[in-house]
Coordinates of C-alpha atoms in Angstrom, one line a residue:
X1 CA 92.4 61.2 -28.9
X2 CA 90.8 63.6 -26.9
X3 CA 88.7 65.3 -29.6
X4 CA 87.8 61.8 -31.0
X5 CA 86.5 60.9 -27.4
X6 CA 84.6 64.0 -27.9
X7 CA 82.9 63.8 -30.5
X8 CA 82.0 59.8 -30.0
X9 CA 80.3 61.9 -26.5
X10 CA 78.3 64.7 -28.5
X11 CA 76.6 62.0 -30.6
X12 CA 76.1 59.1 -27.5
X13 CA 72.7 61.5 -26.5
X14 CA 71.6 62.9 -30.0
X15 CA 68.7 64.7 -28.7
X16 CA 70.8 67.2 -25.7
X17 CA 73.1 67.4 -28.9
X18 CA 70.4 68.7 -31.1
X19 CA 69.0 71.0 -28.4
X20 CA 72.0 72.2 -27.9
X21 CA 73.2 72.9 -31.6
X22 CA 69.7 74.0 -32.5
X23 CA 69.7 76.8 -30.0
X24 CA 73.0 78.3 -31.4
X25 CA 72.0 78.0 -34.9
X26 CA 68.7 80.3 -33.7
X27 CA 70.9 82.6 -32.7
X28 CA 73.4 82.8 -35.5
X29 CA 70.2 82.6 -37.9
X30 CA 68.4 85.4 -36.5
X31 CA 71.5 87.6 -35.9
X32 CA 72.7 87.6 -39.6
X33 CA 69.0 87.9 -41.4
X34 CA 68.3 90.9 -38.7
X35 CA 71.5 92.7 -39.6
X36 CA 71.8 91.9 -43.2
X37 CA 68.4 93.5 -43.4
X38 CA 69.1 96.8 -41.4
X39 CA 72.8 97.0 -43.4
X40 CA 71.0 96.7 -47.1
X41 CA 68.2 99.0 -46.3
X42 CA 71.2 101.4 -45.7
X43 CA 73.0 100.4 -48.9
X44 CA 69.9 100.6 -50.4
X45 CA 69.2 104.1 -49.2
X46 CA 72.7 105.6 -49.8
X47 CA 72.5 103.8 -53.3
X48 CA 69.5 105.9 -54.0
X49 CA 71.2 109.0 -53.0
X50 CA 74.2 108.3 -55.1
X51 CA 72.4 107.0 -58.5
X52 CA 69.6 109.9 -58.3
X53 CA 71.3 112.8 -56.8
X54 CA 74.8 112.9 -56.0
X55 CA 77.5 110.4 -57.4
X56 CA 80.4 108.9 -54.9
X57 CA 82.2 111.8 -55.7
X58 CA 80.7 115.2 -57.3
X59 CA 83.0 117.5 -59.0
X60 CA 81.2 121.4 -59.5
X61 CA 82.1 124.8 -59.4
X62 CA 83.3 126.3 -56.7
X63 CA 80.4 127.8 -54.6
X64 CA 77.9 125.6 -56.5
X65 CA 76.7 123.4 -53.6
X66 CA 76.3 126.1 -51.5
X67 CA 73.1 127.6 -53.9
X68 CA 72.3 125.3 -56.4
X69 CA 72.0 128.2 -59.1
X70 CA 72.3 127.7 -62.9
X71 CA 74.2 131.1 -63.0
X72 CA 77.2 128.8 -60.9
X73 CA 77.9 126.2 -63.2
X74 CA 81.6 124.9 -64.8
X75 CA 83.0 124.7 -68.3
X76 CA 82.7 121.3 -69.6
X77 CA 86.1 120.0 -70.8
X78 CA 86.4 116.7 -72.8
X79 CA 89.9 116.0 -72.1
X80 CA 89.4 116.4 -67.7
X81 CA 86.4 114.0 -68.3
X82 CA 88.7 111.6 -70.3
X83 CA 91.4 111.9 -67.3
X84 CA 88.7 111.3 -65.1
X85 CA 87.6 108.0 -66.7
X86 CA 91.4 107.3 -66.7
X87 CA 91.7 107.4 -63.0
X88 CA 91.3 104.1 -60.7
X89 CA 88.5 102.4 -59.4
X90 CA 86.4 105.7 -61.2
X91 CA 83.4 103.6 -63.1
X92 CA 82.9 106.4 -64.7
X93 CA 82.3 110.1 -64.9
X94 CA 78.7 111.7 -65.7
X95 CA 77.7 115.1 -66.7
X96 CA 74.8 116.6 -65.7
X97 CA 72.3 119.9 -65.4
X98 CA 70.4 120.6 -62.9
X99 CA 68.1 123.2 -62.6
X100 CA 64.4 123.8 -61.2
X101 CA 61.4 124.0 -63.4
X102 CA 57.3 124.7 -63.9
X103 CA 55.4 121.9 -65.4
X104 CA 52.3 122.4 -67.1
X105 CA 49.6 120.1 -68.8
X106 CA 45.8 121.4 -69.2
X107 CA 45.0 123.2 -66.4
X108 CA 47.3 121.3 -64.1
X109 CA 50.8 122.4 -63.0
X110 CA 53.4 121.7 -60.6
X111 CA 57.3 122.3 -59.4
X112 CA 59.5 119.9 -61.1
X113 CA 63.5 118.6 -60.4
X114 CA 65.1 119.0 -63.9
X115 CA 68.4 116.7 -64.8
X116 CA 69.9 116.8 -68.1
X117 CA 72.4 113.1 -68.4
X118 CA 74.0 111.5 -70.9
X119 CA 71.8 108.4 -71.0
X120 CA 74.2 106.2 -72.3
X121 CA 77.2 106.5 -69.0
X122 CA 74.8 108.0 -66.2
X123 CA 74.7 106.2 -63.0
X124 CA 71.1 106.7 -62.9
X125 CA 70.8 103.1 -64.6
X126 CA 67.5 104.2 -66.5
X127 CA 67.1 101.2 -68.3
X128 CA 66.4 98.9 -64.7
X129 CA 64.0 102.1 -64.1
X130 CA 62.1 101.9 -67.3
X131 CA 58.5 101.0 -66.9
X132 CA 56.8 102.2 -70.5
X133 CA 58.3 104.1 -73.6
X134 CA 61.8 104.0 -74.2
X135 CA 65.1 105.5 -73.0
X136 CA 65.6 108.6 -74.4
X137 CA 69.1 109.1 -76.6
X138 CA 71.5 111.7 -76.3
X139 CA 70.3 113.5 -79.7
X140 CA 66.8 112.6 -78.6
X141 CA 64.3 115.9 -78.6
X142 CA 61.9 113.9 -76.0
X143 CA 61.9 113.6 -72.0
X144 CA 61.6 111.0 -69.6
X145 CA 59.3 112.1 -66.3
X146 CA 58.5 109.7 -63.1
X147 CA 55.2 107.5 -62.0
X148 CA 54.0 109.7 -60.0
X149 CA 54.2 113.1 -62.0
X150 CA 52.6 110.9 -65.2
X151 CA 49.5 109.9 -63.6
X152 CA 49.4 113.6 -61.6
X153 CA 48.8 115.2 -65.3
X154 CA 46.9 112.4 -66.1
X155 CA 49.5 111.8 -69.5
X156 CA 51.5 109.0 -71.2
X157 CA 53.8 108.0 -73.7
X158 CA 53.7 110.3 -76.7
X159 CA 51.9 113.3 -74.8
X160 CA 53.2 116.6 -74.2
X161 CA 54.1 118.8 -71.0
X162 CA 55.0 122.3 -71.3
X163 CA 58.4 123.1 -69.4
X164 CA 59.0 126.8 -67.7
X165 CA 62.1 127.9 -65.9
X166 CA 65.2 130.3 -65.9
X167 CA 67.9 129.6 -67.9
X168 CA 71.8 130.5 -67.7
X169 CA 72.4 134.1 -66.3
X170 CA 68.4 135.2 -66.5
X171 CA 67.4 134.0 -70.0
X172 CA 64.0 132.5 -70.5
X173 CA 63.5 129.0 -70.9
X174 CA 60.3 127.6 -72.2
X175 CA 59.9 124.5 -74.5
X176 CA 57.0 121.6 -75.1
X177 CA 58.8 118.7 -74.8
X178 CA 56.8 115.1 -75.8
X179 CA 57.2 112.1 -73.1
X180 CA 59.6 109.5 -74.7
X181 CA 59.1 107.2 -71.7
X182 CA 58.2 106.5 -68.1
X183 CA 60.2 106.0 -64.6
X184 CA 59.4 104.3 -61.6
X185 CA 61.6 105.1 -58.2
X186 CA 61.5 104.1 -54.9
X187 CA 61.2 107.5 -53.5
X188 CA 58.0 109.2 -54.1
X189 CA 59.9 112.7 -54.7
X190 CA 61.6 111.7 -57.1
X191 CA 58.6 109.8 -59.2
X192 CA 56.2 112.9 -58.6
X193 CA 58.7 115.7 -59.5
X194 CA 61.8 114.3 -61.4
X195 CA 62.4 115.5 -65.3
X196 CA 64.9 113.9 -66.9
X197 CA 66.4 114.8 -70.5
X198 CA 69.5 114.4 -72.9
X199 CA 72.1 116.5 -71.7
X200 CA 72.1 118.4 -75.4
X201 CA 68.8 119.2 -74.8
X202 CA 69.2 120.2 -71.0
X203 CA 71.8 122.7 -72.2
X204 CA 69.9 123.8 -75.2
X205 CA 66.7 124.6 -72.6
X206 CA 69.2 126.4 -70.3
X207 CA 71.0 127.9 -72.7
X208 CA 74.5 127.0 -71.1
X209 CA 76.4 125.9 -74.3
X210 CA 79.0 123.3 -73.6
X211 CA 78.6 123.8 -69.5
X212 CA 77.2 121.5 -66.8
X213 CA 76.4 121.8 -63.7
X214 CA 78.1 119.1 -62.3
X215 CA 80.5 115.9 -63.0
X216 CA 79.1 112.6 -61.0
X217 CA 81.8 110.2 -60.1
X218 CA 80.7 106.6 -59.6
X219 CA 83.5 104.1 -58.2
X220 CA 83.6 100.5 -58.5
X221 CA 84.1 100.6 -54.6
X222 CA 82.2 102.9 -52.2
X223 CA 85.1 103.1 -49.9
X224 CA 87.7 104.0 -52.8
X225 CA 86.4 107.6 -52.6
X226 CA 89.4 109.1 -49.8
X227 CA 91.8 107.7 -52.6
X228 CA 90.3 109.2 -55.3
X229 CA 89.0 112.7 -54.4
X230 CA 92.6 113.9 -54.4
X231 CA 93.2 112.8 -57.9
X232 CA 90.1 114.2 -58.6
X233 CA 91.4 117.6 -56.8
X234 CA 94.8 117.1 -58.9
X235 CA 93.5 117.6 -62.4
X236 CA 93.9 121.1 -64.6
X237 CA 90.2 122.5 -64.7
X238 CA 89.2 125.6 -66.5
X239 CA 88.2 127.2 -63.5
X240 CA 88.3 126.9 -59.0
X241 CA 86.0 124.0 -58.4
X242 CA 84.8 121.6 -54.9
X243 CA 85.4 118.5 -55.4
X244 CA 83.1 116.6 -52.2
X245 CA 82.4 112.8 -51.7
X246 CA 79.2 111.8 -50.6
X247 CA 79.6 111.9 -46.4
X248 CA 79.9 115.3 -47.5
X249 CA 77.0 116.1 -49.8
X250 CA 74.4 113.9 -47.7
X251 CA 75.0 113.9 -43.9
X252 CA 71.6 114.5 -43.0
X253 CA 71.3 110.6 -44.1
X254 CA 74.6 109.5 -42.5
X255 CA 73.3 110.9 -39.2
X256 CA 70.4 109.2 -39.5
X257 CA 71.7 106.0 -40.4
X258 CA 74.9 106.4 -37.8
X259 CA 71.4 106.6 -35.2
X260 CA 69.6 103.9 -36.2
X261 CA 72.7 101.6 -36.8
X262 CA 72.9 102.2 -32.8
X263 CA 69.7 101.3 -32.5
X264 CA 70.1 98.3 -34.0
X265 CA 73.1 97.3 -32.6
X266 CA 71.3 97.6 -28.9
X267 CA 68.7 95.4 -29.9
X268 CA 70.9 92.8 -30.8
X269 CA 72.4 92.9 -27.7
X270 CA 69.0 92.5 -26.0
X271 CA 69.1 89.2 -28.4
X272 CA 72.4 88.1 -27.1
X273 CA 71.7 88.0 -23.5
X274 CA 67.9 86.1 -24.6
X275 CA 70.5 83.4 -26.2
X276 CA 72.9 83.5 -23.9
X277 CA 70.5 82.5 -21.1
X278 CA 68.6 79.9 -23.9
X279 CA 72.2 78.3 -24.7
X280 CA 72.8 78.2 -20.8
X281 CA 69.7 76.6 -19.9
X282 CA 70.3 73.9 -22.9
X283 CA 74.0 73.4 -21.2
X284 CA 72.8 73.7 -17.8
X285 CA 69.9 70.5 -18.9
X286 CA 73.1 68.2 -20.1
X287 CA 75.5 68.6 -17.1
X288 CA 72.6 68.1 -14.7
X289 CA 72.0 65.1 -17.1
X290 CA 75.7 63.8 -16.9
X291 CA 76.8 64.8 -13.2
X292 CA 76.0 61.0 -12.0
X293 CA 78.6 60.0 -15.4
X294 CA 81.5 62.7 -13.9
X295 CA 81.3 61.2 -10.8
X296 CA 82.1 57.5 -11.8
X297 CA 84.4 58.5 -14.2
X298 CA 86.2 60.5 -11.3
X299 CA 85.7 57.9 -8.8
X300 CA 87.7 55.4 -10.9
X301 CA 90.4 57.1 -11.7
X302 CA 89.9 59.3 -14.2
X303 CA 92.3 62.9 -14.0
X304 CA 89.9 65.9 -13.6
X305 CA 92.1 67.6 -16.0
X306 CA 91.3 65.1 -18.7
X307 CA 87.8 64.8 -18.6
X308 CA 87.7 68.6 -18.3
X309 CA 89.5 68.4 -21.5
X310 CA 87.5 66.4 -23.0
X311 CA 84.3 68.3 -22.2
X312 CA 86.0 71.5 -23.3
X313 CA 86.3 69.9 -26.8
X314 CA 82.9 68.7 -26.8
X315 CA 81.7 72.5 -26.1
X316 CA 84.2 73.8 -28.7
X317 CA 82.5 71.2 -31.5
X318 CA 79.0 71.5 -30.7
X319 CA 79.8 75.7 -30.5
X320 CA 81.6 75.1 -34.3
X321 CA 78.5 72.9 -35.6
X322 CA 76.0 75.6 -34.6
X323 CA 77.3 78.4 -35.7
X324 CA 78.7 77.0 -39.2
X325 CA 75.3 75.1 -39.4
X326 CA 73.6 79.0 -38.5
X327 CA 75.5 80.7 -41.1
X328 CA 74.6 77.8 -43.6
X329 CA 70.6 78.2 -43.4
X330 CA 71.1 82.1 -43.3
X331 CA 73.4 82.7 -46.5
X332 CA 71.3 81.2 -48.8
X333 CA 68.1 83.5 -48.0
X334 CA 70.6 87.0 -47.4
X335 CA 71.8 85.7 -51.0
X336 CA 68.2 85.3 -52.6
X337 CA 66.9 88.6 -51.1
X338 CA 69.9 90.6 -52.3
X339 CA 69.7 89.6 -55.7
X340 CA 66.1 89.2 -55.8
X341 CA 63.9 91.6 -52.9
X342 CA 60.3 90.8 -51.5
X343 CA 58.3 93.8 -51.9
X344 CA 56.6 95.2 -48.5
X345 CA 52.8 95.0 -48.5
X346 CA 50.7 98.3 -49.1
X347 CA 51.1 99.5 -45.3
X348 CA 54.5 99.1 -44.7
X349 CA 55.4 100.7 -48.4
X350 CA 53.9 104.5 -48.0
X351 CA 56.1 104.5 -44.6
X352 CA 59.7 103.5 -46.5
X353 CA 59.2 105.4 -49.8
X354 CA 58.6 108.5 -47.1
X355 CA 62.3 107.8 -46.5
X356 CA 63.8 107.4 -49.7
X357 CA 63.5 103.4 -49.4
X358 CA 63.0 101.1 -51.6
X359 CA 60.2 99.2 -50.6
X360 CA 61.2 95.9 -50.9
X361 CA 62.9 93.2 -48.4
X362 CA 66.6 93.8 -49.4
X363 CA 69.7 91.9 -47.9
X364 CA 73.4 92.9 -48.4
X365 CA 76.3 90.5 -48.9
X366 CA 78.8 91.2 -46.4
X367 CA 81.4 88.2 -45.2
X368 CA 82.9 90.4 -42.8
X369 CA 79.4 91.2 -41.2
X370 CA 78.1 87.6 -41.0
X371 CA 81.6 86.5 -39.2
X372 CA 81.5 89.2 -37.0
X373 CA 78.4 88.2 -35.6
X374 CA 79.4 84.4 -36.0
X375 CA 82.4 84.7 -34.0
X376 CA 80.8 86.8 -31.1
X377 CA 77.8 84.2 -30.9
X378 CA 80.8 80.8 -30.7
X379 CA 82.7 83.2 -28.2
X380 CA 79.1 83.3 -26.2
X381 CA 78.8 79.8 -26.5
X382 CA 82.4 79.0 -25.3
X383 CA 81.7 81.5 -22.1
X384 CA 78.6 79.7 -21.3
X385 CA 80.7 76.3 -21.7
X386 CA 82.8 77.4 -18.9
X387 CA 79.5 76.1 -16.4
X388 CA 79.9 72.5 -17.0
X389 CA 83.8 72.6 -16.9
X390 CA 84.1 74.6 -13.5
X391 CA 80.9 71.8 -12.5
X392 CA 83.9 69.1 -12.9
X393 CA 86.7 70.8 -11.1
X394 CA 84.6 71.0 -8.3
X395 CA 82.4 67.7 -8.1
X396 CA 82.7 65.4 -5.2
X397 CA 82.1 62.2 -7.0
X398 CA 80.8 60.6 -3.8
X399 CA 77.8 62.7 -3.9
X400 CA 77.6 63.1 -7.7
X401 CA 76.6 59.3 -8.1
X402 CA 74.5 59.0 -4.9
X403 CA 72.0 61.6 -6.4

């Protein structure tokens, strides 16, 4: 009865309804979009990380991360990478080289990442990166180079560069290798200094025979990686290696996230007090509106009790409509910008790719996110509520209808 008395009251004055319901669908609107934003430009950032540079998980030789030298690297054994593969929620396990080496063209040159993958597992995904050519295969005797370094030398598909480095324990490497095809990556280090080639041909340049210099582990879910790293630390390898997830390998950019989360996180309390005081002005308009209605209702008989619990319902369904109606509007457009990102215009992109950031509006999907904030905006609403209830255990009906 009560609620049914309530909600034939929310829909008697349509318009201090709509006010009312609008302002908390504002603020459940803007709260999820802001959030979903600053949570998938971190995804989006540690994503980068991991596909480019580090994996979830990274298996190498003991002392490895420390230097980064080619001298350091570990035995590849087939059967560890099939038990690897074998373990849960692994995606899979890549093999890589890495090494450092001089590019030349003409008269240009310049410092260049090396990686050597197997093109056909890595988590690299260098088909969604392709932008001309082709992706190279793992017998392939052609490399793959970035944006940025391809229109430094000025070269294209079928051209050649010249590669210079050191290979395994001091030996020369030098090849010409032609471009089989063309990159694009968010991050501008990456597009103006990353090499990538078949892992055969990575160890044939390097000379390191069936070694790697590391095994990338991708998971099917980020947070899996405390319950796999000791399964990882478990298996029977040919010599002492580290096995580190990424928190490990890239804190620099946890830090920095860890800050900026913060930062966010106090701005959208600054927008929670600006709603509070716009959903108490809203709920301040309709008991003003309705005082001379308490009072007769009072005056004839009516149990304070009830009519406060009848009010409390109406607050309780007009809280429910806005937020539900907030979430609603907002999952659509987190949904369509996580699948499918707006690009930033010109000014705004040079200032993201500095970070490693895609430059592109990009949302995450996260239920437990959007009801976090959903709840703590109806508990807002609820608290604010509390004005015209305490207005009715304390009205003097007398006075409430003479005004």
């Amino acid at each position: 009865m009560y609620f049914k008395l309530a909600w034939r009251n929310i829909w008697r004055n349509k318009r201090r309804s709509f006010i009312t319901i609008g302002s908390i669908l504002f603020a459940v609107f803007f709260a999820l979009i802001m959030r979903s934003f600053q949570e998938g430009m971190y995804e989006m950032m540690i994503d980068n990380m991991v596909s480019i540079s580090t994996g979830h998980l990274q298996v190498h030789k003991e002392g490895y991360w420390e230097d980064r030298s080619i001298d350091n690297i570990m035995t590849l054994d087939q059967d560890v990478l099939k038990e690897m593969n074998s373990i849960a929620n692994v995606n899979r396990a890549c093999p890589r080289i890495e090494s450092f080496a001089w590019i030349t063209a003409d008269n240009l040159g310049r410092g260049a990442i090396l990686i050597g993958l197997d093109p056909r597992v890595d988590v690299m995904a260098l088909d969604d990166k392709l932008v001309d050519g082709e992706v190279v295969g793992m017998d392939d005797k052609s490399i793959m180079i970035g944006e940025g370094m391809a229109e430094y030398f000025g070269i294209t598909i079928g051209d050649t560069l010249v590669l210079l480095g050191q290979g395994y324990h001091a030996q020369t490497a030098a090849a010409i290798y032609p471009v089989g095809g063309i990159l694009h990556f968010g991050n501008p280090e990456f597009s103006d200094k990353l090499v990538v080639m078949p892992l055969k041909l990575a160890q044939e340049f390097c000379s390191t025979e069936d070694r790697v210099s590391s095994i990338l582990i991708e998971l099917d879910d980020i947070v899996a990686h405390t319950e796999v790293k000791p399964k990882l630390q478990g298996l029977q390898y040919a010599e002492a290696v580290s096995v580190l997830d990424y928190e490990e390998m890239i804190p620099e950019v946890l830090e920095a996230i860890q800050a900026d989360r913060i930062g966010g996180k106090i701005f959208i309390g600054i927008l929670y007090v600006i709603i509070s005081f716009g959903i108490f002005g809203t709920i301040m308009m309709m008991t003003a509106e309705r005082k001379y209605e308490y009072g007769v209702l009072i005056s004839i008989g009516m149990h304070r009790f009830k009519l406060f619990m009848i009010t409390l319902r109406e607050s309780i369904l007009i809280a429910f409509i806005g937020v539900l109606m907030g979430f609603l509007v907002a999952f659509p457009l987190i949904y369509k910008l996580h699948h499918d990102p707006i690009p930033f215009g010109e000014e705004e992109m040079e200032a993201f790719q500095s970070f490693g950031i895609e430059p592109a509006y990009y949302s995450v999907i996260d239920l437990v996110l959007c009801f976090e904030h959903m709840l703590i905006i109806f508990c807002i609403a609820m608290v604010v509520n509390l004005y015209p209830l305490v207005k009715i255990m304390t009205l003097r009906p007398v006075e409430a209808m003479r005004k």
